[in-house]
GROMACS .gro file of C-alpha atoms in nm:
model
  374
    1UNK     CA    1  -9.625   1.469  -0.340
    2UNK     CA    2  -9.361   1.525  -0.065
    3UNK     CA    3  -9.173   1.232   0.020
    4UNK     CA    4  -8.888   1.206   0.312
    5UNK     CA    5  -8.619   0.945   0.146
    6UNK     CA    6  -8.356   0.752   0.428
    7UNK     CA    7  -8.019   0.742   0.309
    8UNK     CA    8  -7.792   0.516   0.529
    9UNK     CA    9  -7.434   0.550   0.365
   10UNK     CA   10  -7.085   0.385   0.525
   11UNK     CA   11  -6.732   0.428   0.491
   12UNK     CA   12  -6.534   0.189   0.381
   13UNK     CA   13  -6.497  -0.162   0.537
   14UNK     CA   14  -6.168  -0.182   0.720
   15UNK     CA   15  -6.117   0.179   0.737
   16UNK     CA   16  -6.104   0.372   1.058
   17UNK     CA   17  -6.370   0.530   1.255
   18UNK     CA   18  -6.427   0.904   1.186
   19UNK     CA   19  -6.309   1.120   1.478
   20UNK     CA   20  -6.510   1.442   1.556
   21UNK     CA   21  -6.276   1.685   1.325
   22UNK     CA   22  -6.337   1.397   1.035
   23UNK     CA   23  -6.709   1.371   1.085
   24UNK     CA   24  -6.731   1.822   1.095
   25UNK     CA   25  -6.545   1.788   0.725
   26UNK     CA   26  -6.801   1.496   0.625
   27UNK     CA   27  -7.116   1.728   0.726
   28UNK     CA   28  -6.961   2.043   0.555
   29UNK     CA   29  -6.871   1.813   0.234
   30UNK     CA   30  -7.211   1.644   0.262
   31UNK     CA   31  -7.428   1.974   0.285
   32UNK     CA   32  -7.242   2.179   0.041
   33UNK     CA   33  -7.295   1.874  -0.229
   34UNK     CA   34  -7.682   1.924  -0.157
   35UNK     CA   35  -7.674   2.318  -0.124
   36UNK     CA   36  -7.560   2.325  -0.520
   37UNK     CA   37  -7.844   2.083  -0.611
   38UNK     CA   38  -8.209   2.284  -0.647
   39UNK     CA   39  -8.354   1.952  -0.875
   40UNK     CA   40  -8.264   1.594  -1.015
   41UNK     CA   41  -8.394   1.441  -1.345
   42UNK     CA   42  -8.563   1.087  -1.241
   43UNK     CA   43  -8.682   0.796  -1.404
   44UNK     CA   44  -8.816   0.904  -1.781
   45UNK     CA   45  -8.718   1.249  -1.733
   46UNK     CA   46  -8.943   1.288  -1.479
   47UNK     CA   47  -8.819   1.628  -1.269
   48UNK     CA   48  -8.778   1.576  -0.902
   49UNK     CA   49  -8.732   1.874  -0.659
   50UNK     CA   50  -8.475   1.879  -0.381
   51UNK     CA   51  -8.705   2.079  -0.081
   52UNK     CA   52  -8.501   2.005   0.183
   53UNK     CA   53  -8.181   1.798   0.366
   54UNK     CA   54  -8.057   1.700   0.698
   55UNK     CA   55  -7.695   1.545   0.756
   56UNK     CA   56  -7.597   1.349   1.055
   57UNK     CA   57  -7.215   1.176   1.053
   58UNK     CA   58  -7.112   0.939   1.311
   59UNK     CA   59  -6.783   0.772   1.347
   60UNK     CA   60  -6.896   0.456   1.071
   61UNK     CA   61  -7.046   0.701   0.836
   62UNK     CA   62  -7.398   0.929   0.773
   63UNK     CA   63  -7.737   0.938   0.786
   64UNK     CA   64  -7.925   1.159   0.582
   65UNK     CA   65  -8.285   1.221   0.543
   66UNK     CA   66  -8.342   1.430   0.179
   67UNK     CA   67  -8.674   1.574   0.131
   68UNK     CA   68  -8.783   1.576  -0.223
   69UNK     CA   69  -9.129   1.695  -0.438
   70UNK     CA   70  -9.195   1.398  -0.708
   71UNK     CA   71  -9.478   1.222  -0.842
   72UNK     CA   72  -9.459   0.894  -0.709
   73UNK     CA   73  -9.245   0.689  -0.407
   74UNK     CA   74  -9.055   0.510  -0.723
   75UNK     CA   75  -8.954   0.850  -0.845
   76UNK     CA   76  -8.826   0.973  -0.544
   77UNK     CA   77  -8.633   0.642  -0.409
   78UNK     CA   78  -8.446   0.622  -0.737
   79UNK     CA   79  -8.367   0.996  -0.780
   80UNK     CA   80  -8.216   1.038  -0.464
   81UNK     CA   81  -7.978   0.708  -0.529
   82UNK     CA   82  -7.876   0.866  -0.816
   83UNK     CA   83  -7.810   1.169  -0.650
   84UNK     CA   84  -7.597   1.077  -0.295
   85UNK     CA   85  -7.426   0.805  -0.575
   86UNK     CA   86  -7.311   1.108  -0.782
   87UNK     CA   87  -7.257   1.343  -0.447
   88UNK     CA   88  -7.031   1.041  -0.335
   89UNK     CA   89  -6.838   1.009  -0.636
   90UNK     CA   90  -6.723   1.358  -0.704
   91UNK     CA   91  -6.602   1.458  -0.395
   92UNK     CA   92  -6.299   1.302  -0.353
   93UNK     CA   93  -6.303   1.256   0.042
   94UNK     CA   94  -6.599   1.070   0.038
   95UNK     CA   95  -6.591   0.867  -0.292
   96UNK     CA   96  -6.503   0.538  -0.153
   97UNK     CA   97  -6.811   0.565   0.093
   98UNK     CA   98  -7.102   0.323   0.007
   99UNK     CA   99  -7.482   0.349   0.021
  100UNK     CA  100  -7.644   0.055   0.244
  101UNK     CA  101  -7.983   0.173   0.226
  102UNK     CA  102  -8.216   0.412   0.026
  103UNK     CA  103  -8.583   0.392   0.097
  104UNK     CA  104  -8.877   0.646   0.176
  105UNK     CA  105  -9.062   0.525   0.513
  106UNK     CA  106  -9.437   0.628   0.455
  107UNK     CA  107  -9.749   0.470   0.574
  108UNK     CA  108  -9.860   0.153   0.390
  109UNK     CA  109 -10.188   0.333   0.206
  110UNK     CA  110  -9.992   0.648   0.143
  111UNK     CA  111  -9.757   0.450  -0.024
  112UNK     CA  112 -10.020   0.240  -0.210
  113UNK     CA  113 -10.119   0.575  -0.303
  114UNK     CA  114  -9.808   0.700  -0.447
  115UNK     CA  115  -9.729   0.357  -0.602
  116UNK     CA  116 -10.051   0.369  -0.786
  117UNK     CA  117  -9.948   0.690  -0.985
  118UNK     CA  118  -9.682   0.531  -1.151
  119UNK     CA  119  -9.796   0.336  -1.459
  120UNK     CA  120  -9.593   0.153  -1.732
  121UNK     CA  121  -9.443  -0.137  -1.804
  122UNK     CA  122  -9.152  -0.089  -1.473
  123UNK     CA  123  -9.419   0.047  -1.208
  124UNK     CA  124  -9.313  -0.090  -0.879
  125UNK     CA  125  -9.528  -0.363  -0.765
  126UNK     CA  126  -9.828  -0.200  -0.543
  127UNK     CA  127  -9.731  -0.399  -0.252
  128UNK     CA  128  -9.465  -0.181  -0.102
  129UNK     CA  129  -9.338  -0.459   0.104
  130UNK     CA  130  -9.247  -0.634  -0.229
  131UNK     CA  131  -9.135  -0.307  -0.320
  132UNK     CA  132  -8.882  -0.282  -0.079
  133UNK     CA  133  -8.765  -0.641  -0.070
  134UNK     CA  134  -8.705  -0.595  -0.477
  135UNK     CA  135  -8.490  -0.295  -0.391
  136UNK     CA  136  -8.294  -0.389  -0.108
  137UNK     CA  137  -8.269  -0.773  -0.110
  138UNK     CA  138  -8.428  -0.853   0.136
  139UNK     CA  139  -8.720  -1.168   0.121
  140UNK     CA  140  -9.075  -1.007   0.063
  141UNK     CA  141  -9.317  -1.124   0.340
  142UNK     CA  142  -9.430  -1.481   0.280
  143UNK     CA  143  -9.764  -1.625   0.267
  144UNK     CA  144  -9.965  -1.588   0.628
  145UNK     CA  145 -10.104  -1.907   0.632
  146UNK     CA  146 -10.469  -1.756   0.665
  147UNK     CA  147 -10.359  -1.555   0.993
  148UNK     CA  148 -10.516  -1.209   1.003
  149UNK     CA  149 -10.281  -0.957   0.939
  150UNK     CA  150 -10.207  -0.801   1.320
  151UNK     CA  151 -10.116  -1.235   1.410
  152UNK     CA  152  -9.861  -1.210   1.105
  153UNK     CA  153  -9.692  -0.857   1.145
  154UNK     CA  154  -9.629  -0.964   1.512
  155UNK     CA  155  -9.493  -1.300   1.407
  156UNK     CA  156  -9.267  -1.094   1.123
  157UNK     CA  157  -9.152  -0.856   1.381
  158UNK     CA  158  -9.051  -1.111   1.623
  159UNK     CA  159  -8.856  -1.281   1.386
  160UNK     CA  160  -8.708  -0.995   1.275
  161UNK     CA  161  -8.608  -0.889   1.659
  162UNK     CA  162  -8.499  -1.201   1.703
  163UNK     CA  163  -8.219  -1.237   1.428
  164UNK     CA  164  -8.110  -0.893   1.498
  165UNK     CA  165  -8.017  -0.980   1.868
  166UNK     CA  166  -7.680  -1.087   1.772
  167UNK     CA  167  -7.615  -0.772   1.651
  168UNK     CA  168  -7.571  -0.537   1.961
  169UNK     CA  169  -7.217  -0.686   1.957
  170UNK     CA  170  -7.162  -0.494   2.282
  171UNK     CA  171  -7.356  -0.689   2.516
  172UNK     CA  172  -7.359  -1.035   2.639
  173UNK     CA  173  -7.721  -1.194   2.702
  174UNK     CA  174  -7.613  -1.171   3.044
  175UNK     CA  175  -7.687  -0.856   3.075
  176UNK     CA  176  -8.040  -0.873   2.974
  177UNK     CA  177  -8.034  -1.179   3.284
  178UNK     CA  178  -7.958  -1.486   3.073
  179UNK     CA  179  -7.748  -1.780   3.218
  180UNK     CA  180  -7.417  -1.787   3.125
  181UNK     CA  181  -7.073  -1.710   3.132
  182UNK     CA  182  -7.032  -1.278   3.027
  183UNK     CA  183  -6.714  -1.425   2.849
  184UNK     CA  184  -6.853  -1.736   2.638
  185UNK     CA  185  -6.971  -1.684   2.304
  186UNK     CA  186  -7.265  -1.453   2.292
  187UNK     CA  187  -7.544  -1.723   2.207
  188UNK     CA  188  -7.887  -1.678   2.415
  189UNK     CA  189  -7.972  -2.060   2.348
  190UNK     CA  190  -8.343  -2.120   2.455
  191UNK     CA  191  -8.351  -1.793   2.650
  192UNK     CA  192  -8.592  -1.637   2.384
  193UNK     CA  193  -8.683  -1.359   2.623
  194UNK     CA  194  -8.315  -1.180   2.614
  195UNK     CA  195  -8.308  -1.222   2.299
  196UNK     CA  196  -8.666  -1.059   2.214
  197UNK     CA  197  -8.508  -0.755   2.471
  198UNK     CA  198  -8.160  -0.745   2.232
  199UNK     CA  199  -8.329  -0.748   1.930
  200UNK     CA  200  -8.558  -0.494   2.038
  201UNK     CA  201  -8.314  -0.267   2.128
  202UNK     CA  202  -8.126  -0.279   1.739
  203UNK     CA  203  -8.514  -0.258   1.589
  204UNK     CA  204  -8.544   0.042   1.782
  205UNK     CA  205  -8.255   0.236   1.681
  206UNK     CA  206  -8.318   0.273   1.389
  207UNK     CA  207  -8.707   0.387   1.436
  208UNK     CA  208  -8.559   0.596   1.717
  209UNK     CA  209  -8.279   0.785   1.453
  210UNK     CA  210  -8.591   0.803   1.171
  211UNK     CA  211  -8.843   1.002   1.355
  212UNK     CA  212  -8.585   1.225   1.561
  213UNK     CA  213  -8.468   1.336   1.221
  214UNK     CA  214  -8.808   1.462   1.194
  215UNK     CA  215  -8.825   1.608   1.519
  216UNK     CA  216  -8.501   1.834   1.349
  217UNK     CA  217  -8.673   1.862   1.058
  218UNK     CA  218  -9.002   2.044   1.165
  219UNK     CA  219  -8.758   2.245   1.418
  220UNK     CA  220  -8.589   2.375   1.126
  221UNK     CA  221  -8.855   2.470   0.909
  222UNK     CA  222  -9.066   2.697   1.219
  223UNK     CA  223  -8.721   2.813   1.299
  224UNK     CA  224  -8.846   2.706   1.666
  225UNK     CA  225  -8.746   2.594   1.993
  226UNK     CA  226  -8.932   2.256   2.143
  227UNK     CA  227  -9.143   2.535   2.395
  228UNK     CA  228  -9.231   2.728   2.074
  229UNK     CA  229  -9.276   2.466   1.804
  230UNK     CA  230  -9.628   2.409   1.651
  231UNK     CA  231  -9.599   2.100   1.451
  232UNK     CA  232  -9.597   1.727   1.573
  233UNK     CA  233  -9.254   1.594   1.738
  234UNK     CA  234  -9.185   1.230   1.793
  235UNK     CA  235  -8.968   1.246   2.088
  236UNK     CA  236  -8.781   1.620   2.171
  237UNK     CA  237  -9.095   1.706   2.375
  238UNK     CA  238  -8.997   1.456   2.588
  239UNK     CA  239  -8.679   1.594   2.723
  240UNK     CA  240  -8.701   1.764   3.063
  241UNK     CA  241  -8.945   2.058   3.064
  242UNK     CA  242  -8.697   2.274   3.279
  243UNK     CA  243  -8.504   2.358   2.898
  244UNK     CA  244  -8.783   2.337   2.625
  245UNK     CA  245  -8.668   2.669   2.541
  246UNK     CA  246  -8.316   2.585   2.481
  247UNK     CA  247  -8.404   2.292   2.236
  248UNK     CA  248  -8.374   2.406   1.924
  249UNK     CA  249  -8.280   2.321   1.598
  250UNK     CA  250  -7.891   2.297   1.645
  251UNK     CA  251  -7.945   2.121   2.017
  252UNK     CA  252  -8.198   1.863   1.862
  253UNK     CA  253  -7.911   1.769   1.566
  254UNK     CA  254  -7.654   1.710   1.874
  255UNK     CA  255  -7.876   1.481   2.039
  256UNK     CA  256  -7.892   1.309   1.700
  257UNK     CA  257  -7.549   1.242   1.664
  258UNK     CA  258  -7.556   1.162   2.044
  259UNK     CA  259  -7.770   0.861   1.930
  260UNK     CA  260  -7.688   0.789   1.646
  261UNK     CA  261  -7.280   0.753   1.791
  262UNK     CA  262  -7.404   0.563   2.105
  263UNK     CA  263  -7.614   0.313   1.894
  264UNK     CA  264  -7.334   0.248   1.660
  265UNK     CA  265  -7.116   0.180   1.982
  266UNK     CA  266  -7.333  -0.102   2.041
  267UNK     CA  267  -7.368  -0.266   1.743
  268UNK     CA  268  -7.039  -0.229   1.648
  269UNK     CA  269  -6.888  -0.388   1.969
  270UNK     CA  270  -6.692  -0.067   2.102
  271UNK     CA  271  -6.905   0.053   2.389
  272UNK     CA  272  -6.760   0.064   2.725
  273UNK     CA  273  -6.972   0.332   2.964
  274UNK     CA  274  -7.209   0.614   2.925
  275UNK     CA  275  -7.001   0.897   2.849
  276UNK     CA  276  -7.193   1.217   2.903
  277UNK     CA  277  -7.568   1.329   3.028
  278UNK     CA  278  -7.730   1.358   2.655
  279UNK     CA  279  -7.610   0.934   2.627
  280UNK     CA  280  -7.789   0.861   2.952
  281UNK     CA  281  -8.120   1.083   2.808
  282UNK     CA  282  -8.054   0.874   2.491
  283UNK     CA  283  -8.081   0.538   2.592
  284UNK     CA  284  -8.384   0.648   2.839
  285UNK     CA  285  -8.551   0.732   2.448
  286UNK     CA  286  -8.414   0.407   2.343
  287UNK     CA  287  -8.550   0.213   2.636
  288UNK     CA  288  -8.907   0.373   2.578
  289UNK     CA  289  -8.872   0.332   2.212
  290UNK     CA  290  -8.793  -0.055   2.230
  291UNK     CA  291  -9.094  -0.104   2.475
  292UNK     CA  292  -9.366   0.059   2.281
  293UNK     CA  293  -9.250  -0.112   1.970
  294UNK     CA  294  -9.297  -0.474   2.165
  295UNK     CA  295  -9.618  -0.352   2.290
  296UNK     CA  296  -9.738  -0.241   1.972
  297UNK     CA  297  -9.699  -0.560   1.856
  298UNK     CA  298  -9.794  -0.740   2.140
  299UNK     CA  299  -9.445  -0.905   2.208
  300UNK     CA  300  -9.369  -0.741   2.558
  301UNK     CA  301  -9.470  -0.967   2.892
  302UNK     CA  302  -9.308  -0.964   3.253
  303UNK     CA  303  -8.988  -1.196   3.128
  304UNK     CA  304  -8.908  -0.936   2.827
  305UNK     CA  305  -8.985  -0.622   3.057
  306UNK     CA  306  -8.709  -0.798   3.313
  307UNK     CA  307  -8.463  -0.817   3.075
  308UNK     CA  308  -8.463  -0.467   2.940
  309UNK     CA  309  -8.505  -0.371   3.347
  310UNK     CA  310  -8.169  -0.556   3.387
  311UNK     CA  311  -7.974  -0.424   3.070
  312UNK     CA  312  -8.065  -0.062   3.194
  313UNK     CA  313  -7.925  -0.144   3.518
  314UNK     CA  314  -7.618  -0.267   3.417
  315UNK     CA  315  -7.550   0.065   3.173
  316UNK     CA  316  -7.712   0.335   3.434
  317UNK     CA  317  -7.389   0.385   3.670
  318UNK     CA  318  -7.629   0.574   3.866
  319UNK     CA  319  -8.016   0.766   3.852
  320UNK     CA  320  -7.861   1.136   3.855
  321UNK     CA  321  -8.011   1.211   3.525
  322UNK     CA  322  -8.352   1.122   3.648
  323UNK     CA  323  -8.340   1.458   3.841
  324UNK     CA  324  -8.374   1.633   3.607
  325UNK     CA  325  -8.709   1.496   3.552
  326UNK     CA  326  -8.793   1.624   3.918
  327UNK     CA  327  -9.029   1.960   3.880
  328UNK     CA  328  -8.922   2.013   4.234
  329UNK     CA  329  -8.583   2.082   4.184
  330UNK     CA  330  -8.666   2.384   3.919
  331UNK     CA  331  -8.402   2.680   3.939
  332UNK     CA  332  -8.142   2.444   4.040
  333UNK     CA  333  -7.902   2.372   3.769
  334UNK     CA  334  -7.529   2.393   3.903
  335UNK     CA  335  -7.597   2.322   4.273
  336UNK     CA  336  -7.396   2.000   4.349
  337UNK     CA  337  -7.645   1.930   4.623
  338UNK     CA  338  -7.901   1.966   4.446
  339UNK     CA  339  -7.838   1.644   4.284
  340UNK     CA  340  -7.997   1.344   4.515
  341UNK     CA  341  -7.673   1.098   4.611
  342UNK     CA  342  -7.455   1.431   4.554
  343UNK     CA  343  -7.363   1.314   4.203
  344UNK     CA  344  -7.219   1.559   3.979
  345UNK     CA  345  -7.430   1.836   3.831
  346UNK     CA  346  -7.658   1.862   3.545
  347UNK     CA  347  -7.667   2.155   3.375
  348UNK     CA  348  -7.804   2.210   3.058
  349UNK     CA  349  -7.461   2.344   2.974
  350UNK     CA  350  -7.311   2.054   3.009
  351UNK     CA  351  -7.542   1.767   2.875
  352UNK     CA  352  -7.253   1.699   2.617
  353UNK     CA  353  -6.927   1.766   2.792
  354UNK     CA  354  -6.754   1.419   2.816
  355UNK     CA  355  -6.763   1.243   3.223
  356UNK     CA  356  -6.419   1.109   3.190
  357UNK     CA  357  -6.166   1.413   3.111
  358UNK     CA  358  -5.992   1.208   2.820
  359UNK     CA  359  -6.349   1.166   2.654
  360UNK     CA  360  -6.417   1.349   2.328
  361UNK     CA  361  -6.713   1.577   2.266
  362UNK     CA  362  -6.995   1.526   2.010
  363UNK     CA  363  -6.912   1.817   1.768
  364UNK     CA  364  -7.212   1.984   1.603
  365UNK     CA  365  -7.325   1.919   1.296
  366UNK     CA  366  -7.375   2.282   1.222
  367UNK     CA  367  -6.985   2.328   1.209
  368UNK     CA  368  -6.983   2.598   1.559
  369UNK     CA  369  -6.730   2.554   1.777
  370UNK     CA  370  -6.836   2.283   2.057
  371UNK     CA  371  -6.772   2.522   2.354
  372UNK     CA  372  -7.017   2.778   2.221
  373UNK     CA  373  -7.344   2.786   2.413
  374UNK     CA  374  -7.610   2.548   2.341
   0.00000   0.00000   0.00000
């Protein structure tokens, strides 16, 4: 069975941020590591292929999503430790970099499924929540208290949205509309509903990083442009319709790194402004993201839906971006007045060129040059 294992690995703590020539060396380091790897021995001996793997550095460290052929989840979660553990290690630039998570994300009965084909006295327990608490640390799911099972994954997630709202270190809960002063210590006190919309926003970051690494993924293997591709996309199809035949492989692992960089500016405290068009078309994926995940679980109502309303406002210096939405405006790119408020262009072109002329551009993770053409 095919199984798509998340690899979440940091540099070390204390150490500063990777700039964009540091993070081009990581992705070159990381994918030549994997390019001399066709298999890795697992648990018993058990052979597990390598099919496939896609690299994405930002300045605290990389995500990676490595595709592997084994015969049960177990297999393929411990093979692929063993493997970015060893990758780490031997290459000398990255050997004091850590792994924080290492986990296959696969629907609950595929995963029963898998789970079940691995017998013994050390198969995984066939709960894969267990599973992944045994793994990672974290406290399996307790006992529901005879709710059904809808009642208690929305009462999980909220708690779980809840404790991460401290972490978008950025943001004060005034900006999601809380009472306060923006320079007191960032506590939302009773005002549960900015801290649902905060802790939305960190849950949904990292569902939002997950599936566009498939999006890349199923680019890659058609060797297709959004316009062109066949298979299922999470989110690229979403972009403006004006350039689905510019979004291809290489563009979608930009916009990657786009999020993946801006997210980690807002947990980690360091965000001051949207810096280029492909941030503001990120946190508009973001936005959407966070709201269908409280809706799914039935946690979004009018007080939630203000606060994220608010926290976009304060970020969105203006709406230019929404233009190019507009089906109206199609054939003009460059055209300053084209752009309603005469804002500054849009241009596919320059989606990732920096507002602010001291800004630094995303590099891509291909290792081209930035300036060449998307």
């Amino acid at each position: 069975m095919t199984y798509v294992v998340t690899v979440d690995t940091c540099i070390p703590e204390g150490t500063s941020e990777l700039d964009p020539l540091q993070r081009a060396g990581a992705v070159a380091l990381i994918e030549d590591g994997f390019d001399s790897v066709g298999a890795v021995e697992g648990p018993d001996g058990v052979e597990v292929g390598l099919l496939d793997t896609i690299v994405a550095v930002h300045p605290g460290g990389a995500l990676l999503k490595v595709i592997v052929n084994a015969p049960a989840l177990e297999f393929a979660e411990d093979s692929v430790q063993v493997l970015v553990d060893e990758l780490l290690e031997r290459t000398e630039l990255l050997a004091d970099w850590t792994i924080e998570r290492c986990e296959v994300e696969l629907h609950q009965d595929l995963a029963r499924e898998s789970l079940a084909a691995a017998d013994g006295p050390d198969a995984p327990p066939d709960d894969p929540a267990v599973r992944k608490a045994r793994h990672t640390g974290i406290p399996a799911p307790e006992d529901t208290d005879g709710r059904d099972d809808g009642e208690a994954k929305s009462a999980a997630v909220r708690g779980t949205m809840l404790a991460l709202a401290g972490e978008l270190r950025s943001f004060p809960p005034t900006m999601f509309g809380a009472a306060g002063d923006e320079h007191e210590e960032r506590s939302y006190g009773d005002d549960e509903s900015a801290a649902l919309a905060a802790g939305a926003l960190v849950y949904a970051s990292a569902v939002l990083v997950d599936e566009l690494f498939e999006d890349v993924h199923v680019l890659t293997q058609e060797d297709a442009t959004v316009a062109e591709c066949e298979g299922p996309l999470w989110h690229l199809e979403r972009l403006p319709d004006r350039y689905a035949l510019q979004y291809d492989a290489r563009f979608a692992r930009r916009f990657l790194v786009t999020v993946i960089a801006l997210t980690t500016r807002f947990t980690d405290g360091s965000f001051q402004r949207l810096g280029c068009v492909a941030e503001e078309l990120a946190l508009r994926f973001l936005l959407s993201e966070a709201t269908t995940t409280l809706e799914l679980h039935e946690l979004l109502d009018d007080r939630v839906s203000a606060a994220l309303v608010t926290f976009a406002g304060h970020l969105y210096e203006d709406s230019d971006h929404e233009w190019l939405y507009d089906g109206s405006t199609d054939g003009i790119d460059d055209v300053r007045a084209g752009v309603p408020g005469g804002g500054v262009p849009r241009s596919f072109a320059s989606w990732f060129t920096p507002f602010d002329a001291d800004g630094h551009p995303y590099p891509s993770t291909t290792g081209e040059p930035e300036g060449a053409a998307p």
